[in-house]
Coordinates of C-alpha atoms in Angstrom, one line a residue:
M28 CA 123.3 208.5 90.1
E29 CA 126.7 207.2 91.1
V30 CA 125.9 203.5 91.5
R31 CA 127.8 200.9 93.5
H32 CA 127.2 197.2 94.0
L33 CA 128.0 196.6 97.6
N34 CA 129.5 193.1 97.2
G35 CA 132.0 194.3 94.6
N36 CA 130.3 192.8 91.6
V37 CA 126.9 193.0 89.8
P38 CA 124.7 190.5 91.7
T39 CA 121.7 188.7 90.2
P40 CA 118.7 190.5 91.4
L41 CA 116.2 188.7 93.5
D42 CA 113.5 187.6 91.0
R43 CA 110.2 189.4 92.0
T44 CA 108.1 187.2 89.7
V45 CA 108.6 184.1 91.8
E46 CA 107.3 185.7 95.0
N47 CA 103.8 184.9 95.9
V48 CA 102.6 187.8 97.9
D49 CA 102.1 191.6 97.0
L50 CA 105.2 193.5 96.4
S51 CA 104.2 196.1 98.9
F52 CA 104.0 193.5 101.6
V53 CA 107.4 192.2 100.8
S54 CA 109.0 195.8 100.7
M55 CA 107.4 196.8 104.1
A56 CA 108.3 193.4 105.7
V57 CA 112.0 194.0 104.8
D58 CA 111.8 197.7 105.9
Y59 CA 110.2 197.0 109.3
L60 CA 112.1 193.9 110.1
T61 CA 115.3 195.7 109.4
R62 CA 114.3 198.4 111.9
W63 CA 113.3 195.7 114.3
C64 CA 116.7 194.3 114.1
L65 CA 118.5 197.6 114.5
D66 CA 116.2 198.3 117.5
H67 CA 117.8 201.7 118.5
Q68 CA 115.0 204.0 119.1
K69 CA 112.4 201.8 120.9
P70 CA 110.8 203.2 124.0
P71 CA 111.8 201.1 127.0
H72 CA 108.2 200.1 127.8
M73 CA 107.4 199.0 124.2
P74 CA 108.1 195.6 122.8
A75 CA 110.5 195.9 119.7
A76 CA 108.2 194.4 117.2
E77 CA 105.4 196.7 118.3
Y78 CA 107.5 199.6 117.8
A79 CA 108.9 198.6 114.4
F80 CA 105.3 197.6 113.2
N81 CA 103.6 200.4 114.9
I82 CA 101.6 201.5 111.7
S83 CA 100.6 198.0 111.1
C84 CA 99.2 197.5 114.7
S85 CA 97.5 201.1 114.4
G86 CA 95.8 199.8 111.1
A87 CA 94.7 196.7 112.7
S88 CA 93.2 198.7 115.5
K89 CA 91.5 201.0 113.1
L90 CA 89.9 197.9 111.3
D91 CA 88.7 196.6 114.6
R92 CA 86.8 199.9 115.4
Q93 CA 85.2 200.1 112.0
L94 CA 84.5 196.6 111.2
G95 CA 84.1 194.9 114.6
T96 CA 87.0 192.5 113.8
D97 CA 89.8 191.2 116.1
Y98 CA 92.7 192.0 114.0
A99 CA 94.5 193.8 116.8
T100 CA 94.7 190.6 118.8
R101 CA 96.3 189.0 115.8
A102 CA 98.7 191.8 115.3
T103 CA 99.8 191.6 119.0
E104 CA 100.2 187.9 118.6
S105 CA 102.4 188.3 115.5
C106 CA 104.5 190.9 117.3
R107 CA 105.1 188.5 120.1
L108 CA 106.0 185.7 117.7
I109 CA 108.5 188.1 116.0
D110 CA 110.1 189.1 119.3
E111 CA 110.5 185.6 120.4
S112 CA 112.2 184.4 117.3
R113 CA 115.6 185.5 118.3
D114 CA 117.7 187.1 121.0
F115 CA 118.8 190.6 120.5
N116 CA 122.4 191.2 119.8
P117 CA 123.1 194.6 118.3
D118 CA 126.7 193.4 117.3
A119 CA 125.5 190.3 115.5
P120 CA 121.8 190.3 115.0
T121 CA 120.2 187.1 114.0
L122 CA 117.6 186.8 111.4
P123 CA 114.0 186.1 112.4
T124 CA 112.6 182.5 111.9
P125 CA 110.5 181.7 108.8
A126 CA 107.4 181.8 111.0
A127 CA 108.2 185.2 112.3
I128 CA 108.8 186.5 108.6
A129 CA 105.4 185.1 107.7
A130 CA 103.9 186.9 110.6
A131 CA 105.6 190.1 109.5
V132 CA 104.1 189.9 106.1
E133 CA 100.6 189.5 107.5
L134 CA 101.3 192.4 109.7
T135 CA 102.1 194.7 106.8
S136 CA 98.8 194.1 105.2
F137 CA 97.2 196.2 107.9
D138 CA 99.3 199.3 107.0
V139 CA 97.0 200.5 104.2
A140 CA 93.9 200.7 106.7
F141 CA 96.0 203.3 108.7
R142 CA 97.5 205.1 105.8
A143 CA 94.6 205.1 103.3
G144 CA 91.5 204.2 105.3
L145 CA 89.2 201.2 105.2
Q146 CA 88.6 201.4 101.5
G147 CA 92.2 200.6 100.8
Y148 CA 92.2 197.4 102.8
N149 CA 91.8 194.1 100.9
P150 CA 90.8 191.3 103.3
D151 CA 91.2 188.8 100.5
A152 CA 94.8 189.7 99.7
N153 CA 97.2 186.7 99.9
T154 CA 99.3 187.3 103.1
T155 CA 100.9 184.0 103.4
P156 CA 104.4 183.9 101.8
D157 CA 105.8 180.7 100.4
A158 CA 109.3 179.5 101.1
T159 CA 110.8 181.3 98.2
T160 CA 109.3 184.6 99.2
I161 CA 110.4 184.1 102.9
Q162 CA 113.9 183.3 101.7
H163 CA 114.0 186.5 99.6
I164 CA 112.8 188.6 102.5
A165 CA 115.6 187.0 104.7
T166 CA 118.3 187.7 102.1
M167 CA 117.2 191.4 101.7
M168 CA 117.2 191.8 105.5
E169 CA 120.6 190.4 105.7
R170 CA 121.9 192.8 103.0
S171 CA 120.2 195.6 104.7
L172 CA 122.0 194.9 107.9
G173 CA 125.3 194.6 106.0
F174 CA 124.5 197.9 104.5
F175 CA 124.3 199.5 107.9
R176 CA 127.4 197.7 109.1
Q177 CA 129.3 199.5 106.3
F178 CA 127.5 203.0 106.2
G179 CA 125.7 203.2 109.5
P180 CA 124.9 203.1 112.2
A181 CA 121.3 204.3 111.6
L182 CA 120.7 207.0 114.0
V183 CA 117.0 207.7 113.1
D184 CA 114.4 205.9 111.2
G185 CA 110.8 206.5 110.3
F186 CA 111.2 210.2 111.1
T187 CA 109.0 213.2 110.4
M188 CA 110.2 216.6 109.8
F189 CA 108.0 219.1 111.7
G190 CA 108.5 222.8 110.6
G191 CA 109.7 221.7 107.2
Y192 CA 106.2 221.1 105.9
T193 CA 104.4 223.5 103.7
E194 CA 101.1 224.0 102.2
T195 CA 102.3 222.1 99.1
V196 CA 104.0 219.2 101.1
D197 CA 102.0 218.8 104.5
S198 CA 103.0 215.3 105.4
G199 CA 105.5 212.5 104.8
D200 CA 108.1 210.4 106.7
G201 CA 111.6 209.4 105.7
D202 CA 113.4 206.0 105.9
F203 CA 116.8 206.3 107.7
V204 CA 119.5 209.0 108.6
T205 CA 123.0 208.0 109.3
A206 CA 125.7 210.5 110.6
D207 CA 125.7 212.6 107.4
T208 CA 123.3 211.1 104.9
L209 CA 119.5 210.8 104.4
W210 CA 118.8 207.5 102.9
G211 CA 115.8 206.2 101.0
F212 CA 115.2 202.5 100.8
K213 CA 113.5 201.1 97.8
V214 CA 112.8 197.2 97.5
S215 CA 112.4 197.5 93.8
V216 CA 113.1 195.5 90.8
K217 CA 114.1 198.5 88.9
P218 CA 116.8 201.3 89.4
P219 CA 115.7 204.6 91.0
T220 CA 113.3 206.7 88.9
S221 CA 113.1 210.5 88.7
A222 CA 110.2 210.4 91.1
H223 CA 112.2 208.4 93.6
T224 CA 115.0 211.0 93.6
L225 CA 112.7 213.9 93.7
Q226 CA 111.0 212.5 96.7
L227 CA 114.3 212.1 98.4
L228 CA 115.4 215.6 97.5
V229 CA 112.2 217.0 99.0
Y230 CA 112.8 215.1 102.3
W231 CA 116.3 216.5 102.2
L232 CA 115.0 220.0 101.7
M233 CA 112.5 219.7 104.5
A234 CA 115.3 218.5 106.8
R235 CA 117.1 221.6 105.9
H236 CA 114.3 223.8 106.7
S237 CA 112.9 222.2 109.8
V238 CA 113.3 222.1 113.5
W239 CA 113.5 218.3 113.7
N240 CA 117.3 218.4 113.8
R241 CA 117.1 220.5 117.0
T242 CA 114.5 218.4 118.8
A243 CA 116.1 215.5 121.0
T244 CA 113.0 213.3 120.6
W245 CA 112.7 213.7 116.8
N246 CA 109.1 213.3 117.5
W247 CA 109.4 209.5 117.0
D248 CA 106.4 208.9 119.4
H249 CA 104.4 211.6 117.7
T250 CA 103.8 213.5 121.0
T251 CA 105.0 216.9 119.8
Q252 CA 102.1 219.3 119.4
E253 CA 101.6 221.4 116.2
A254 CA 102.2 224.7 118.0
E255 CA 105.6 223.5 119.0
W256 CA 106.9 223.0 115.5
R257 CA 105.2 225.7 113.3
E258 CA 108.1 228.0 113.4
T259 CA 110.4 227.0 110.6
W260 CA 114.2 227.1 110.8
D261 CA 116.4 227.5 107.7
L262 CA 119.8 225.7 108.4
D263 CA 121.4 226.8 105.2
A264 CA 120.7 230.4 106.1
Y265 CA 122.1 229.9 109.6
L266 CA 125.3 228.5 108.3
R267 CA 125.7 231.3 105.8
E268 CA 125.3 233.8 108.6
N269 CA 127.2 232.0 111.5
R270 CA 129.5 229.7 109.5
A271 CA 129.2 227.0 112.2
W272 CA 126.9 224.5 113.3
P273 CA 124.4 225.5 116.2
D274 CA 125.4 224.4 119.6
D275 CA 121.9 223.1 120.4
L276 CA 121.7 220.4 117.6
H277 CA 120.6 217.1 119.1
G278 CA 120.5 214.9 116.1
P279 CA 122.5 214.4 112.8
V280 CA 122.1 216.9 110.1
P281 CA 122.3 215.2 106.7
T282 CA 124.6 216.8 104.1
D283 CA 124.1 214.1 101.6
I284 CA 121.4 211.8 100.1
G285 CA 121.4 208.4 99.0
M286 CA 119.3 205.4 98.0
Y287 CA 119.9 201.7 98.7
S288 CA 118.1 198.6 97.2
P289 CA 118.5 195.2 99.1
R290 CA 116.8 193.5 96.1
L291 CA 119.5 194.8 93.8
D292 CA 122.2 195.2 96.6
V293 CA 123.4 198.7 95.3
D294 CA 123.7 202.0 96.6
G295 CA 123.8 205.3 94.9
V296 CA 124.5 209.0 95.8
P297 CA 123.6 211.7 93.6
A298 CA 126.6 213.9 92.7
D299 CA 124.8 217.1 91.7
V300 CA 121.0 216.7 92.2
I301 CA 121.0 219.1 95.1
T302 CA 121.4 221.9 92.6
A303 CA 117.8 221.1 91.8
E304 CA 116.7 222.9 94.8
R305 CA 116.3 226.2 92.8
E306 CA 113.8 224.4 90.5
V307 CA 111.6 223.2 93.4
S308 CA 108.9 225.7 94.1
V309 CA 108.0 224.4 97.6
Y310 CA 110.3 226.8 99.3
K311 CA 110.0 229.8 96.8

C-alpha cells in the first residue's frame, strides 16, 4: 500500500482505549454522520438523518416487531435531533452538536438487529458516549469531510452492486465512490490488513462485472427487483472489444481503489493489487 498522511505529517492516532463505547458504534457513527453531512443522495421526501441512518432505523423497527418495544420512536426522535443540530450547507458543513453525536451512537446500536437478527442485539450495551468519545467522533467526521474536499466529491455511498454477485459472494455493500475510485473507510486503530484489501478488491471486481454503473438509481432505495439485475455485464470485456466507454453509463466507473482511516488520517492506494484478480476464484 502506498500510504499518505493527509495533513502532511504523521499525526498522533486518536486513542481508542480512552473511548467508553464499543468500537463498532464509534465507527458507524462516524460513517453515518459523514454521509449525513454529505447529504447528496437523499430522496426529497426523506429527512436526511433517516436516510443516513436507514439501517439503524430498520433495526429499531425490527426489534419493535419481535420484542414489543418502542425503539422505532426513539430512533425517529434521535434522527430529528440530529437534523435539527445544524443548517445544511454543502459548501461548509458544520458538525453536529454533542447531543446529536450521542443520539447517533445510540442509533447505531440498532444496526445489528437488522444485519444479524435479534440474537446479535445487546440491550445492555453502553450507548452513552462520554465527552472524550464525542470529541473523537467529531474529529473523525471533520477529517472525513476534509478528505472528500480533497478527493471528492462522493458521488455514491452505501451502494449495492446488483449483477456482480455470485454464488460465492451473494451480498455486500460498499462505502463510497468518487469519480474514479472505490473507497473503503475503516475507523481502525491499525493499518489495513490483507482481509481489508481483499474485501475492497472483491467490491471492485463486482463493480466491473455488474450492471450497477449503468443504472441511474444505483438501487439506493432498494427498489430494483431481482429479475432486473440478474444478467451480468463485464465492463472489462466491453472495453477490450469496443475500446471506449459505453454511452449509457449513468454513474462513475471506478478504475482505482483506495482506503481511508479518519482515526489515523491516512489514505492509501494499492499500486499493483489489481493483479490479484486472477487469483480470485469468484469469477473463474
